[in-house]
Structures are given as C-alpha cells and as structure tokens.
CSV table of C-alpha atoms and ligand atoms in Angstrom, one decimal:
chain,number,residue,atom,x,y,z
A,1171,MET,CA,114.4,78.8,108.9
A,1172,ALA,CA,111.8,81.5,108.2
A,1173,ARG,CA,108.2,82.3,109.2
A,1174,ILE,CA,106.1,82.6,106.1
A,1175,VAL,CA,102.5,83.1,104.9
A,1176,MET,CA,101.5,81.3,101.8
A,1177,LYS,CA,98.3,82.4,100.1
A,1178,PHE,CA,96.4,80.5,97.4
A,1179,GLY,CA,93.6,82.0,95.3
A,1180,GLY,CA,90.5,80.4,94.0
A,1181,THR,CA,91.9,78.9,90.8
A,1182,SER,CA,94.8,77.3,92.8
A,1183,VAL,CA,92.3,75.4,95.0
A,1184,ALA,CA,89.6,74.9,92.3
A,1185,ASP,CA,89.3,71.2,92.8
A,1186,LEU,CA,90.9,68.4,94.9
A,1187,GLU,CA,93.7,67.7,92.5
A,1188,ARG,CA,94.7,71.4,92.7
A,1189,ILE,CA,94.4,71.3,96.5
A,1190,ARG,CA,96.8,68.4,96.5
A,1191,ASN,CA,99.2,70.5,94.3
A,1192,VAL,CA,98.9,73.3,96.9
A,1193,ALA,CA,99.6,70.9,99.7
A,1194,ARG,CA,102.8,69.9,98.0
A,1195,HIS,CA,103.9,73.5,97.9
A,1196,VAL,CA,103.1,73.8,101.6
A,1197,LYS,CA,104.9,70.5,102.4
A,1198,ARG,CA,108.0,71.7,100.6
A,1199,GLU,CA,108.2,74.8,102.8
A,1200,PHE,CA,107.3,72.9,106.0
A,1201,ASP,CA,109.9,70.2,105.3
A,1202,ALA,CA,112.5,73.0,104.8
A,1203,GLY,CA,111.9,73.8,108.5
A,1204,ASN,CA,109.8,76.9,108.0
A,1205,GLU,CA,106.9,78.0,110.2
A,1206,VAL,CA,104.0,78.2,107.8
A,1207,ALA,CA,100.6,79.8,107.9
A,1208,VAL,CA,98.5,79.1,104.7
A,1209,VAL,CA,95.7,81.4,103.7
A,1210,VAL,CA,93.2,80.1,101.2
A,1211,SER,CA,90.4,81.6,99.1
A,1212,ALA,CA,87.2,79.7,98.2
A,1213,MET,CA,87.3,77.2,95.3
A,1214,ALA,CA,87.0,79.1,92.0
A,1215,GLY,CA,83.5,80.4,91.2
A,1216,PHE,CA,82.2,79.3,94.6
A,1217,THR,CA,81.9,82.8,96.1
A,1218,ASN,CA,80.1,84.1,93.0
A,1219,GLN,CA,77.6,81.3,93.4
A,1220,LEU,CA,77.0,82.1,97.1
A,1221,VAL,CA,76.6,85.8,96.2
A,1222,ALA,CA,74.1,84.9,93.5
A,1223,TRP,CA,72.1,82.9,95.9
A,1224,THR,CA,71.8,85.7,98.5
A,1225,ARG,CA,70.5,88.0,95.7
A,1226,GLU,CA,68.1,85.4,94.4
A,1227,ALA,CA,66.8,84.9,98.0
A,1228,ALA,CA,66.1,88.6,98.3
A,1229,PRO,CA,67.6,91.4,96.2
A,1230,LEU,CA,67.8,93.6,99.3
A,1231,HIS,CA,69.1,91.4,102.1
A,1232,ASP,CA,70.5,91.8,105.5
A,1233,ALA,CA,74.3,92.3,105.2
A,1234,ARG,CA,75.0,90.2,108.2
A,1235,GLU,CA,73.3,87.2,106.6
A,1236,TYR,CA,75.1,87.9,103.3
A,1237,ASP,CA,78.4,87.4,105.3
A,1238,THR,CA,77.1,84.2,106.9
A,1239,VAL,CA,76.5,82.8,103.4
A,1240,VAL,CA,79.5,84.1,101.4
A,1241,ALA,CA,82.1,83.3,104.1
A,1242,ALA,CA,81.2,79.6,103.7
A,1243,GLY,CA,83.5,79.1,100.7
A,1244,GLU,CA,86.7,79.6,102.6
A,1245,GLN,CA,85.5,77.2,105.4
A,1246,ILE,CA,85.3,74.4,102.9
A,1247,SER,CA,88.7,75.1,101.1
A,1248,SER,CA,90.6,75.5,104.4
A,1249,GLY,CA,89.2,72.3,105.8
A,1250,LEU,CA,89.9,70.3,102.6
A,1251,LEU,CA,93.5,71.6,102.5
A,1252,ALA,CA,94.0,70.6,106.2
A,1253,ILE,CA,92.7,67.1,105.4
A,1254,VAL,CA,95.0,66.7,102.4
A,1255,LEU,CA,98.0,68.0,104.3
A,1256,GLN,CA,97.3,65.6,107.2
A,1257,GLU,CA,97.0,62.8,104.6
A,1258,MET,CA,100.5,63.7,103.4
A,1259,GLY,CA,101.9,63.6,106.9
A,1260,VAL,CA,102.0,67.3,107.5
A,1261,PRO,CA,100.4,68.2,110.9
A,1262,ALA,CA,97.9,70.9,109.9
A,1263,ARG,CA,94.9,72.6,111.5
A,1264,SER,CA,92.3,74.8,109.9
A,1265,TRP,CA,91.4,78.2,111.4
A,1266,LEU,CA,88.2,80.2,110.7
A,1267,GLY,CA,88.2,83.9,111.3
A,1268,TRP,CA,86.4,83.6,114.6
A,1269,GLN,CA,88.6,80.9,115.9
A,1270,ILE,CA,91.8,82.9,115.7
A,1271,PRO,CA,90.1,85.5,116.2
A,1272,LEU,CA,90.6,87.9,113.3
A,1273,MET,CA,88.6,90.9,114.6
A,1274,THR,CA,87.1,93.4,112.1
A,1275,ASP,CA,84.8,96.4,112.3
A,1276,ASN,CA,81.1,95.7,111.6
A,1277,ALA,CA,80.9,97.0,108.1
A,1278,HIS,CA,79.4,93.8,106.8
A,1279,GLY,CA,80.5,92.8,103.3
A,1280,VAL,CA,83.4,95.3,103.3
A,1281,ALA,CA,84.8,94.9,106.8
A,1282,ARG,CA,88.2,96.2,107.7
A,1283,ILE,CA,90.6,94.2,109.9
A,1284,ARG,CA,91.2,95.7,113.4
A,1285,GLN,CA,93.3,93.1,115.1
A,1286,ILE,CA,94.5,89.5,114.7
A,1287,ALA,CA,95.5,87.3,117.7
A,1288,GLY,CA,98.7,86.2,116.0
A,1289,GLU,CA,99.8,84.4,119.2
A,1290,THR,CA,97.2,81.7,118.5
A,1291,LEU,CA,98.9,80.7,115.3
A,1292,ILE,CA,102.5,81.2,116.7
A,1293,GLU,CA,101.5,78.8,119.6
A,1294,ARG,CA,100.6,76.2,116.9
A,1295,PHE,CA,103.9,76.7,115.1
A,1296,ARG,CA,105.6,75.8,118.4
A,1297,GLN,CA,103.7,72.6,118.4
A,1298,GLY,CA,105.0,71.8,114.9
A,1299,GLN,CA,101.7,72.6,113.1
A,1300,VAL,CA,100.9,74.3,109.9
A,1301,ALA,CA,98.0,76.8,110.3
A,1302,VAL,CA,95.5,76.8,107.4
A,1303,VAL,CA,93.6,80.1,107.7
A,1304,ALA,CA,90.2,80.7,105.9
A,1305,GLY,CA,90.8,83.9,104.0
A,1306,PHE,CA,88.2,86.7,103.4
A,1307,GLN,CA,86.5,86.3,106.8
A,1308,GLY,CA,86.6,87.7,110.3
A,1309,ILE,CA,84.4,88.4,113.3
A,1310,ALA,CA,83.0,91.7,114.5
A,1311,GLU,CA,82.5,92.8,118.1
A,1312,ASP,CA,78.9,91.8,118.0
A,1313,ASN,CA,80.1,88.2,117.5
A,1314,ARG,CA,78.9,87.9,113.9
A,1315,ILE,CA,80.9,86.7,110.9
A,1316,THR,CA,82.2,89.4,108.5
A,1317,THR,CA,83.8,89.4,105.1
A,1318,LEU,CA,86.5,91.7,103.8
A,1319,GLY,CA,85.1,92.6,100.3
A,1320,ARG,CA,85.7,90.6,97.1
A,1321,GLY,CA,89.3,89.5,96.6
A,1322,GLY,CA,89.7,90.0,100.4
A,1323,SER,CA,91.8,86.9,101.1
A,1324,ASP,CA,94.9,88.8,99.8
A,1325,THR,CA,94.3,91.2,102.6
A,1326,SER,CA,93.8,88.4,105.1
A,1327,ALA,CA,97.1,87.0,104.0
A,1328,VAL,CA,99.1,90.2,104.4
A,1329,ALA,CA,97.3,91.0,107.7
A,1330,VAL,CA,98.1,87.6,109.1
A,1331,ALA,CA,101.8,88.0,108.0
A,1332,ALA,CA,101.9,91.3,109.9
A,1333,ALA,CA,100.3,89.8,113.0
A,1334,ILE,CA,102.7,86.8,113.2
A,1335,GLY,CA,105.7,88.9,112.2
A,1336,ALA,CA,106.3,86.8,109.1
A,1337,ASP,CA,109.5,87.2,107.1
A,1338,ARG,CA,107.6,87.1,103.8
A,1339,CYS,CA,104.1,86.7,102.4
A,1340,ASP,CA,103.9,84.5,99.3
A,1341,ILE,CA,100.9,85.1,97.1
A,1342,TYR,CA,100.4,82.1,94.8
A,1343,THR,CA,98.2,82.8,91.9
A,1344,ASP,CA,97.3,81.8,88.4
A,1345,VAL,CA,99.9,84.2,86.8
A,1346,ASP,CA,103.6,84.1,87.5
A,1347,GLY,CA,104.0,87.7,88.7
A,1348,VAL,CA,103.3,91.3,88.0
A,1349,TYR,CA,103.8,92.5,84.4
A,1350,THR,CA,104.8,95.9,82.9
A,1351,THR,CA,101.3,95.9,81.4
A,1352,ASP,CA,98.5,93.5,80.5
A,1353,PRO,CA,100.2,90.8,78.3
A,1354,ARG,CA,96.8,90.2,76.6
A,1355,ILE,CA,97.1,93.7,75.1
A,1356,VAL,CA,100.8,94.0,74.7
A,1357,PRO,CA,102.5,90.6,74.0
A,1358,GLU,CA,105.9,92.2,74.6
A,1359,ALA,CA,105.0,92.9,78.3
A,1360,ARG,CA,107.6,91.7,80.7
A,1361,ARG,CA,107.4,90.2,84.1
A,1362,LEU,CA,108.9,92.5,86.7
A,1363,ASP,CA,111.4,91.0,89.2
A,1364,ARG,CA,110.7,93.7,91.7
A,1365,VAL,CA,108.1,96.4,92.2
A,1366,ALA,CA,108.0,99.1,94.9
A,1367,PHE,CA,105.0,99.0,97.3
A,1368,GLU,CA,103.9,102.5,96.1
A,1369,GLU,CA,104.1,101.5,92.5
A,1370,MET,CA,102.1,98.3,93.1
A,1371,LEU,CA,99.5,100.4,95.0
A,1372,GLU,CA,99.0,102.5,91.9
A,1373,MET,CA,98.9,99.5,89.6
A,1374,ALA,CA,96.4,97.7,91.8
A,1375,SER,CA,94.1,100.7,92.1
A,1376,LEU,CA,94.4,101.3,88.3
A,1377,GLY,CA,93.2,98.0,87.2
A,1378,ALA,CA,96.0,95.5,87.4
A,1379,LYS,CA,93.9,92.9,89.3
A,1380,VAL,CA,96.6,90.8,90.7
A,1381,LEU,CA,96.1,91.9,94.3
A,1382,GLN,CA,93.4,93.5,96.3
A,1383,VAL,CA,94.4,97.2,96.8
A,1384,ARG,CA,93.9,97.0,100.6
A,1385,SER,CA,96.4,94.2,100.8
A,1386,VAL,CA,99.1,96.3,99.1
A,1387,GLU,CA,98.4,99.2,101.5
A,1388,LEU,CA,98.9,96.8,104.5
A,1389,ALA,CA,102.1,95.3,103.0
A,1390,MET,CA,103.4,98.8,102.6
A,1391,VAL,CA,102.5,100.0,106.1
A,1392,HIS,CA,103.9,97.0,107.7
A,1393,GLY,CA,106.8,96.6,105.4
A,1394,ILE,CA,106.0,92.9,104.5
A,1395,PRO,CA,107.9,91.7,101.4
A,1396,THR,CA,105.2,90.2,99.3
A,1397,PHE,CA,106.0,87.8,96.6
A,1398,VAL,CA,103.6,87.1,93.7
A,1399,ARG,CA,104.2,83.7,92.1
A,1400,SER,CA,102.4,81.0,90.2
A,1401,SER,CA,100.9,78.0,92.0
A,1402,PHE,CA,101.2,76.1,88.8
A,1403,ASP,CA,105.0,76.1,89.0
A,1404,PRO,CA,106.3,72.6,90.0
A,1405,PRO,CA,105.8,72.3,93.7
A,1406,ASP,CA,108.7,70.1,94.4
A,1407,GLY,CA,112.3,70.4,93.3
A,1408,PRO,CA,114.8,73.3,93.7
A,1409,GLN,CA,113.3,76.8,93.9
A,1410,THR,CA,116.0,78.9,92.4
A,1411,GLY,CA,115.6,82.4,91.1
A,1412,PRO,CA,117.0,85.9,91.7
A,1413,GLY,CA,118.0,86.3,95.4
A,1414,ASN,CA,117.3,82.7,96.1
A,1415,LEU,CA,113.7,83.2,95.3
A,1416,PRO,CA,111.8,81.3,92.6
A,1417,THR,CA,110.3,83.0,89.6
A,1418,GLY,CA,107.8,85.8,90.4
A,1419,THR,CA,107.6,89.4,91.4
A,1420,LEU,CA,108.7,90.7,94.7
A,1421,ILE,CA,106.8,93.7,96.0
A,1422,CYS,CA,109.2,95.5,98.4
A,1423,ASP,CA,110.6,98.7,99.6
A,1424,GLU,CA,112.0,100.9,96.9
A,1425,ASP,CA,115.5,100.9,98.6
A,1426,GLU,CA,115.7,97.2,97.7
A,1427,ILE,CA,115.4,97.9,94.0
A,1428,VAL,CA,118.8,98.3,92.6
A,1429,GLU,CA,118.1,99.0,88.9
A,1430,GLN,CA,115.3,101.5,89.2
A,1431,GLN,CA,113.5,102.3,85.9
A,1432,ILE,CA,111.9,105.7,85.4
A,1433,VAL,CA,108.7,104.1,84.3
A,1434,THR,CA,107.8,100.6,85.7
A,1435,GLY,CA,104.5,99.9,84.2
A,1436,ILE,CA,101.5,101.1,82.2
A,1437,ALA,CA,98.1,100.4,83.7
A,1438,PHE,CA,94.7,101.1,82.2
A,1439,SER,CA,91.1,101.0,83.5
A,1440,LYS,CA,87.9,100.8,81.5
A,1441,ASP,CA,85.9,101.1,84.7
A,1442,GLU,CA,85.5,104.8,84.3
A,1443,ALA,CA,82.8,107.2,83.1
A,1444,LYS,CA,83.2,110.9,82.5
A,1445,ILE,CA,80.7,113.7,83.4
A,1446,THR,CA,81.0,117.3,82.2
A,1447,LEU,CA,79.1,120.3,83.6
A,1448,ARG,CA,79.0,123.3,81.3
A,1449,ARG,CA,78.8,126.9,82.5
A,1450,VAL,CA,78.8,126.3,86.3
A,1451,ALA,CA,79.1,129.4,88.4
A,1452,ASP,CA,82.7,130.3,89.1
A,1453,GLN,CA,82.3,131.0,92.8
A,1454,PRO,CA,83.2,129.5,96.1
A,1455,GLY,CA,81.1,126.5,97.2
A,1456,VAL,CA,80.2,125.1,93.8
A,1457,ALA,CA,82.7,122.3,93.8
A,1458,ALA,CA,81.8,121.5,97.4
A,1459,THR,CA,78.1,121.1,96.4
A,1460,VAL,CA,78.9,118.9,93.4
A,1461,PHE,CA,81.3,116.6,95.1
A,1462,GLY,CA,79.4,116.7,98.4
A,1463,ARG,CA,76.3,115.4,96.8
A,1464,LEU,CA,78.2,112.6,95.0
A,1465,SER,CA,80.0,111.6,98.2
A,1466,ASP,CA,76.7,111.5,100.1
A,1467,ALA,CA,75.6,109.0,97.5
A,1468,HIS,CA,78.9,107.0,98.2
A,1469,ILE,CA,80.2,107.7,94.7
A,1470,ASN,CA,84.0,108.1,94.4
A,1471,VAL,CA,85.2,110.8,92.1
A,1472,ASP,CA,88.6,110.3,90.5
A,1473,VAL,CA,90.0,112.7,87.9
A,1474,ILE,CA,88.7,116.3,88.3
A,1475,VAL,CA,89.4,119.0,85.8
A,1476,GLN,CA,88.1,122.6,86.1
A,1477,ASN,CA,88.8,125.4,83.7
A,1478,VAL,CA,89.9,128.8,84.5
A,1479,SER,CA,86.9,131.0,83.9
A,1480,ALA,CA,87.1,133.2,80.7
A,1481,ASP,CA,84.4,135.6,81.6
A,1482,GLY,CA,85.1,135.6,85.4
A,1483,ARG,CA,81.6,134.2,86.0
A,1484,HIS,CA,81.3,130.7,84.5
A,1485,THR,CA,83.5,127.7,84.0
A,1486,ASP,CA,83.3,124.1,82.8
A,1487,MET,CA,84.0,121.1,85.1
A,1488,THR,CA,84.8,117.5,84.1
A,1489,PHE,CA,85.2,114.6,86.4
A,1490,THR,CA,85.2,110.8,86.4
A,1491,VAL,CA,83.3,108.2,88.4
A,1492,PRO,CA,83.3,104.4,88.4
A,1493,ARG,CA,81.4,103.2,85.4
A,1494,ALA,CA,79.1,101.1,87.7
A,1495,ASP,CA,78.0,104.4,89.4
A,1496,PHE,CA,77.6,106.4,86.2
A,1497,GLU,CA,73.8,106.4,85.9
A,1498,GLN,CA,73.4,107.1,89.6
A,1499,ALA,CA,75.9,109.9,89.4
A,1500,MET,CA,74.1,111.5,86.5
A,1501,ALA,CA,70.8,111.3,88.5
A,1502,VAL,CA,72.4,112.9,91.5
A,1503,ILE,CA,73.8,115.8,89.4
A,1504,GLU,CA,70.4,116.3,87.7
A,1505,ALA,CA,68.5,116.2,91.0
A,1506,SER,CA,70.9,118.9,92.3
A,1507,ALA,CA,70.7,121.1,89.2
A,1508,ASP,CA,69.1,124.0,91.0
A,1509,ASP,CA,71.6,124.0,93.9
A,1510,ILE,CA,74.7,123.6,91.7
A,1511,GLY,CA,73.5,125.8,88.8
A,1512,TYR,CA,74.8,124.8,85.4
A,1513,GLU,CA,73.7,125.1,81.8
A,1514,GLU,CA,74.2,121.6,80.6
A,1515,VAL,CA,75.4,118.2,81.8
A,1516,SER,CA,76.7,115.5,79.6
A,1517,GLY,CA,78.4,112.1,80.2
A,1518,SER,CA,80.0,109.2,78.5
A,1519,ALA,CA,81.2,105.8,79.5
A,1520,ASP,CA,83.3,105.3,76.4
A,1521,VAL,CA,86.5,106.4,78.1
A,1522,VAL,CA,89.5,104.7,79.4
A,1523,LYS,CA,92.1,105.9,81.9
A,1524,VAL,CA,95.7,105.1,81.0
A,1525,SER,CA,98.4,105.6,83.5
A,1526,VAL,CA,102.2,105.6,83.4
A,1527,ILE,CA,103.7,104.6,86.8
A,1528,GLY,CA,107.1,104.7,88.2
A,1529,ILE,CA,108.9,106.0,91.3
A,1530,GLY,CA,111.7,107.1,89.1
A,1531,MET,CA,109.5,110.0,88.0
A,1532,ARG,CA,110.1,111.7,91.2
A,1533,SER,CA,113.6,112.6,90.1
A,1534,HIS,CA,113.1,112.7,86.3
A,1535,ALA,CA,111.6,115.6,84.3
A,1536,GLY,CA,110.0,115.2,80.9
A,1537,VAL,CA,108.1,112.0,81.4
A,1538,ALA,CA,104.7,113.7,80.8
A,1539,ALA,CA,106.0,115.7,77.9
A,1540,GLN,CA,107.2,112.5,76.2
A,1541,MET,CA,103.9,110.9,76.8
A,1542,PHE,CA,101.8,113.6,75.3
A,1543,LYS,CA,104.0,113.9,72.3
A,1544,ALA,CA,103.9,110.2,71.6
A,1545,LEU,CA,100.1,110.1,71.9
A,1546,ALA,CA,99.8,113.2,69.7
A,1547,GLU,CA,101.8,111.5,67.0
A,1548,LYS,CA,99.2,108.8,67.0
A,1549,SER,CA,96.4,111.4,66.9
A,1550,ILE,CA,95.1,110.3,70.3
A,1551,ASN,CA,93.2,113.1,71.9
A,1552,ILE,CA,93.7,113.6,75.7
A,1553,GLN,CA,90.4,114.5,77.5
A,1554,ALA,CA,91.8,115.0,81.0
A,1555,ILE,CA,95.0,114.6,82.8
A,1556,THR,CA,95.9,114.0,86.5
A,1557,THR,CA,99.2,113.4,88.1
A,1558,SER,CA,100.8,112.3,91.3
A,1559,GLU,CA,104.5,112.2,92.2
A,1560,ILE,CA,104.9,108.7,90.7
A,1561,LYS,CA,102.0,108.6,88.2
A,1562,ILE,CA,100.5,110.3,85.2
A,1563,SER,CA,97.0,109.4,84.2
A,1564,ILE,CA,95.1,110.5,81.1
A,1565,LEU,CA,91.6,110.0,80.0
A,1566,ILE,CA,91.1,109.0,76.3
A,1567,ASP,CA,88.4,107.6,74.0
A,1568,ALA,CA,88.1,103.9,74.9
A,1569,ALA,CA,88.6,102.9,71.2
A,1570,TYR,CA,92.3,103.9,71.5
A,1571,THR,CA,93.1,101.8,74.5
A,1572,GLU,CA,95.3,99.3,72.8
A,1573,LEU,CA,97.1,101.8,70.6
A,1574,ALA,CA,97.8,104.1,73.6
A,1575,VAL,CA,99.0,101.3,75.9
A,1576,ARG,CA,101.2,99.8,73.2
A,1577,THR,CA,102.7,103.2,72.2
A,1578,LEU,CA,103.6,104.0,75.8
A,1579,HIS,CA,104.9,100.6,76.6
A,1580,SER,CA,107.5,100.9,73.8
A,1581,LEU,CA,108.1,104.6,74.4
A,1582,TYR,CA,109.4,103.9,77.9
A,1583,GLY,CA,111.5,101.0,76.8
A,1584,LEU,CA,109.4,98.4,78.5
A,1585,ASP,CA,109.1,96.0,75.6
A,1586,GLU,CA,110.9,92.7,76.0
A,1587,ALA,CA,114.3,92.9,74.4
B,2981,LIG,N1,86.5,84.2,97.8
B,2981,LIG,C1,86.5,85.6,98.0
B,2981,LIG,C2,86.2,86.2,96.6
B,2981,LIG,O1,86.0,85.6,95.7
B,2981,LIG,C3,87.8,86.1,98.5
B,2981,LIG,C4,89.0,85.9,97.6
B,2981,LIG,O2,89.0,85.1,96.7
B,2981,LIG,O3,90.0,86.6,97.8
B,2981,LIG,O4,86.1,87.4,96.6
B,2982,MG,MG1,92.2,87.4,94.1
C-alpha cells in the first residue's frame, strides 16, 4: 500500500468521457489499496476562456476578481470527477483550495503556496475516501481565492504530495513522458526512463513544457519522486514497466539513476530576444544601472555577455529578455539612455536559445568544445554562450533551430538506436 497523488491535466479531463477514463485510473489505484489524492486541472481550453472574459470585461482589472473567475474551471472538473467516481462505487469527495485549506501569499494570479493542511486529506483517507483536489487555486490570508499562475496545478499536485507525505506524485498528461528533445523537431527523440530533478528543472525552464517549473523546484526540495505518464494508456490491466512502474519518465534523485549519460537532453526556447548596447562606459555601476532599470520594470534578464574593453574606456554588452518583454525592454533602455550612456542600442527577436543539459557534465570535460565544433561544421554562428554546472546554452539565429537541435541530438548519442 502506498500514499499517492495522481494529477490530471486539462486534456485528460476535457470532456465527460475522458473524466470517466480518469476515474478508471483512480479506481485502479484505490482498489489496489492505496491512499489517493487526485489533483485536477480545468477542462481543456476552459481557463483560456475565463482569462479572455476577464480581459474583455476590462483590460485592466482587479487581480483578486481575476482569481475569482479563473479558479472556477477547477471547481467544475473536481466536482465532476468526484461524481463520476462515486457513480463507480469509489467514495470520493472534492476539495477546493479554501476547504483544505491550501494557504498562499496574496500575489493574486501568481500566488505561491505557503502551507497546506495535509491532515484534512489524511483524515479522509482514514475514512476510506479518495480526495479530489481542485488544482491551481488556494486562499490568501485576507480570505480571498488565489491562483498559482498558468499551469499551476502541477505545482498544486507536488505541494499536496509534500503536505501529505506521499510516496509518489504521478503526473498524467497527454504525452507519455519526458523526451531527449522535442519529437516534433527530432523524430529520433527518445523517451527518458529517468531524469534527475536538477536536469528536469533546466529542461522545464528552457522550454520543455511538460511541467510547471515551480512544481519541479518543489519536487526537488521535498524529494518527491514524480512520475510523468500518459492518461491515455489503458487505465485497467497490469501496469508493468521498469521498476514495477508503467511506461513514463520518473523524475528523481540523481543517485537513483544508474546509467548516467553525460548529456540527457537538448532543450530550446524561442521565447527570447536579444539586446545589444554598443560602446557603454567601462566603469563600475553601469551594469547595475542597466539591469536595475530592467528589474524595476519586472523584466527578467537571462544570458548576459560583456566584452573586455579594448580601449579601457568603452565596451559592448549583449543580453536576452523574454520575447514578450522585448518592446518594453527596448523602451526602458532608450528612456535610460542618459543615465547608462551608450552609443547605440539594437535588438532582435529572431534568436533561439539552444541548451545541452546533463548532470554528467559535472565530471566530464570537453562537452562544450564538442558542441561548438559540431555547430561550426554546420556553419552555425554562436552569438552568446552561458553555462552552468550541468548546462551549456547558446544563442543562435532562429532560422537554424532545427539544424542545431538535430546536430546536437545525434552528436551526444541521443538518437534512438
Ligand atoms: N487550468 C490552469 C491553467 O490552464 C492550471 C493548469 O492547467 O495547470 O493554467
Ligand atoms: Mg500543464
């Protein structure tokens, strides 16, 4: 017997037929004697519709009322799943954020979880019930409903798993796991059996949109083995796979990965734009001014490259911002021209960030050299480079995305045999 969290995303609960399919997955785990908390997203497309209505009602609206509206989708799906489970003879009860309660801070629309009263759900397990939790939502100290940011029910699921001391968090989704890269770009991409928390964190932040980044952070901090699997696999019948798990990808501690590869995956993100300042003064405080102004405007800067000054007085500086913030970032830089002091600013949104990820890099030299050589052979120009212990990211012209990703995928032996 185990205590598990099962999370189902929007496409898995898109209509009543799919909700019945979800219920069969839940019944299977319940009948096997497990204690089960289910976390659901809103039915596919529903949250988008709710968001659109708030914008239509008033482009600039009260964030508290935004949350009142957009949290509604999960109320419906959790109630429907509880009804269908009861109909199948599984004692189930729905739980909205405020009923548990799942406490958050008061950053409406992007709230962070502070505390979850896990005892409430554990008490229900003792009574033999399945708890169906509405994902994405919580309640702030001022007693108002909050939401956790788009894609937030992944985070609800992992946080609930931590709060109830679950053995595992199963994320059921519309793909059957995490791949070495996007299979739409590289048909040879392979599903990974296991990925380390840290690697998944990099992949999620770099554009592999399987899980909300925050949920991976939480899984890592609390050490919750998180299993990404497909809800479209047959719900009944034997669930056999590696380590007694069905097919999918287990996100776990690196110690649990026996056959560690040097490179685990190639991620890419087109959500970047690049800004270059020419001939900025090479003196203390300039970077602080540039990035201070951007941070005041809530713009995140990612890759930063600054040259060593040739004349001892001036240098060039390039950095990237999210593409959605590109125009605003250019405006901020132009408005601060006098304070920063530069000769020319230019920018481009035609860039892509390609990253090679793997914890094996910590103990292997030469990964970067191989990467640069392979790209050079394809005449792909690298505009900027940034590295961490387990990742190398480069910025290139967006037109070369596919070529670069394919080249790197086979370079590191990731293609399916
Ligand atoms: N329904 C919410 C959204 O679409 C939360 C989620 O699906 O995770 O963002
Ligand atoms: Mg999602």
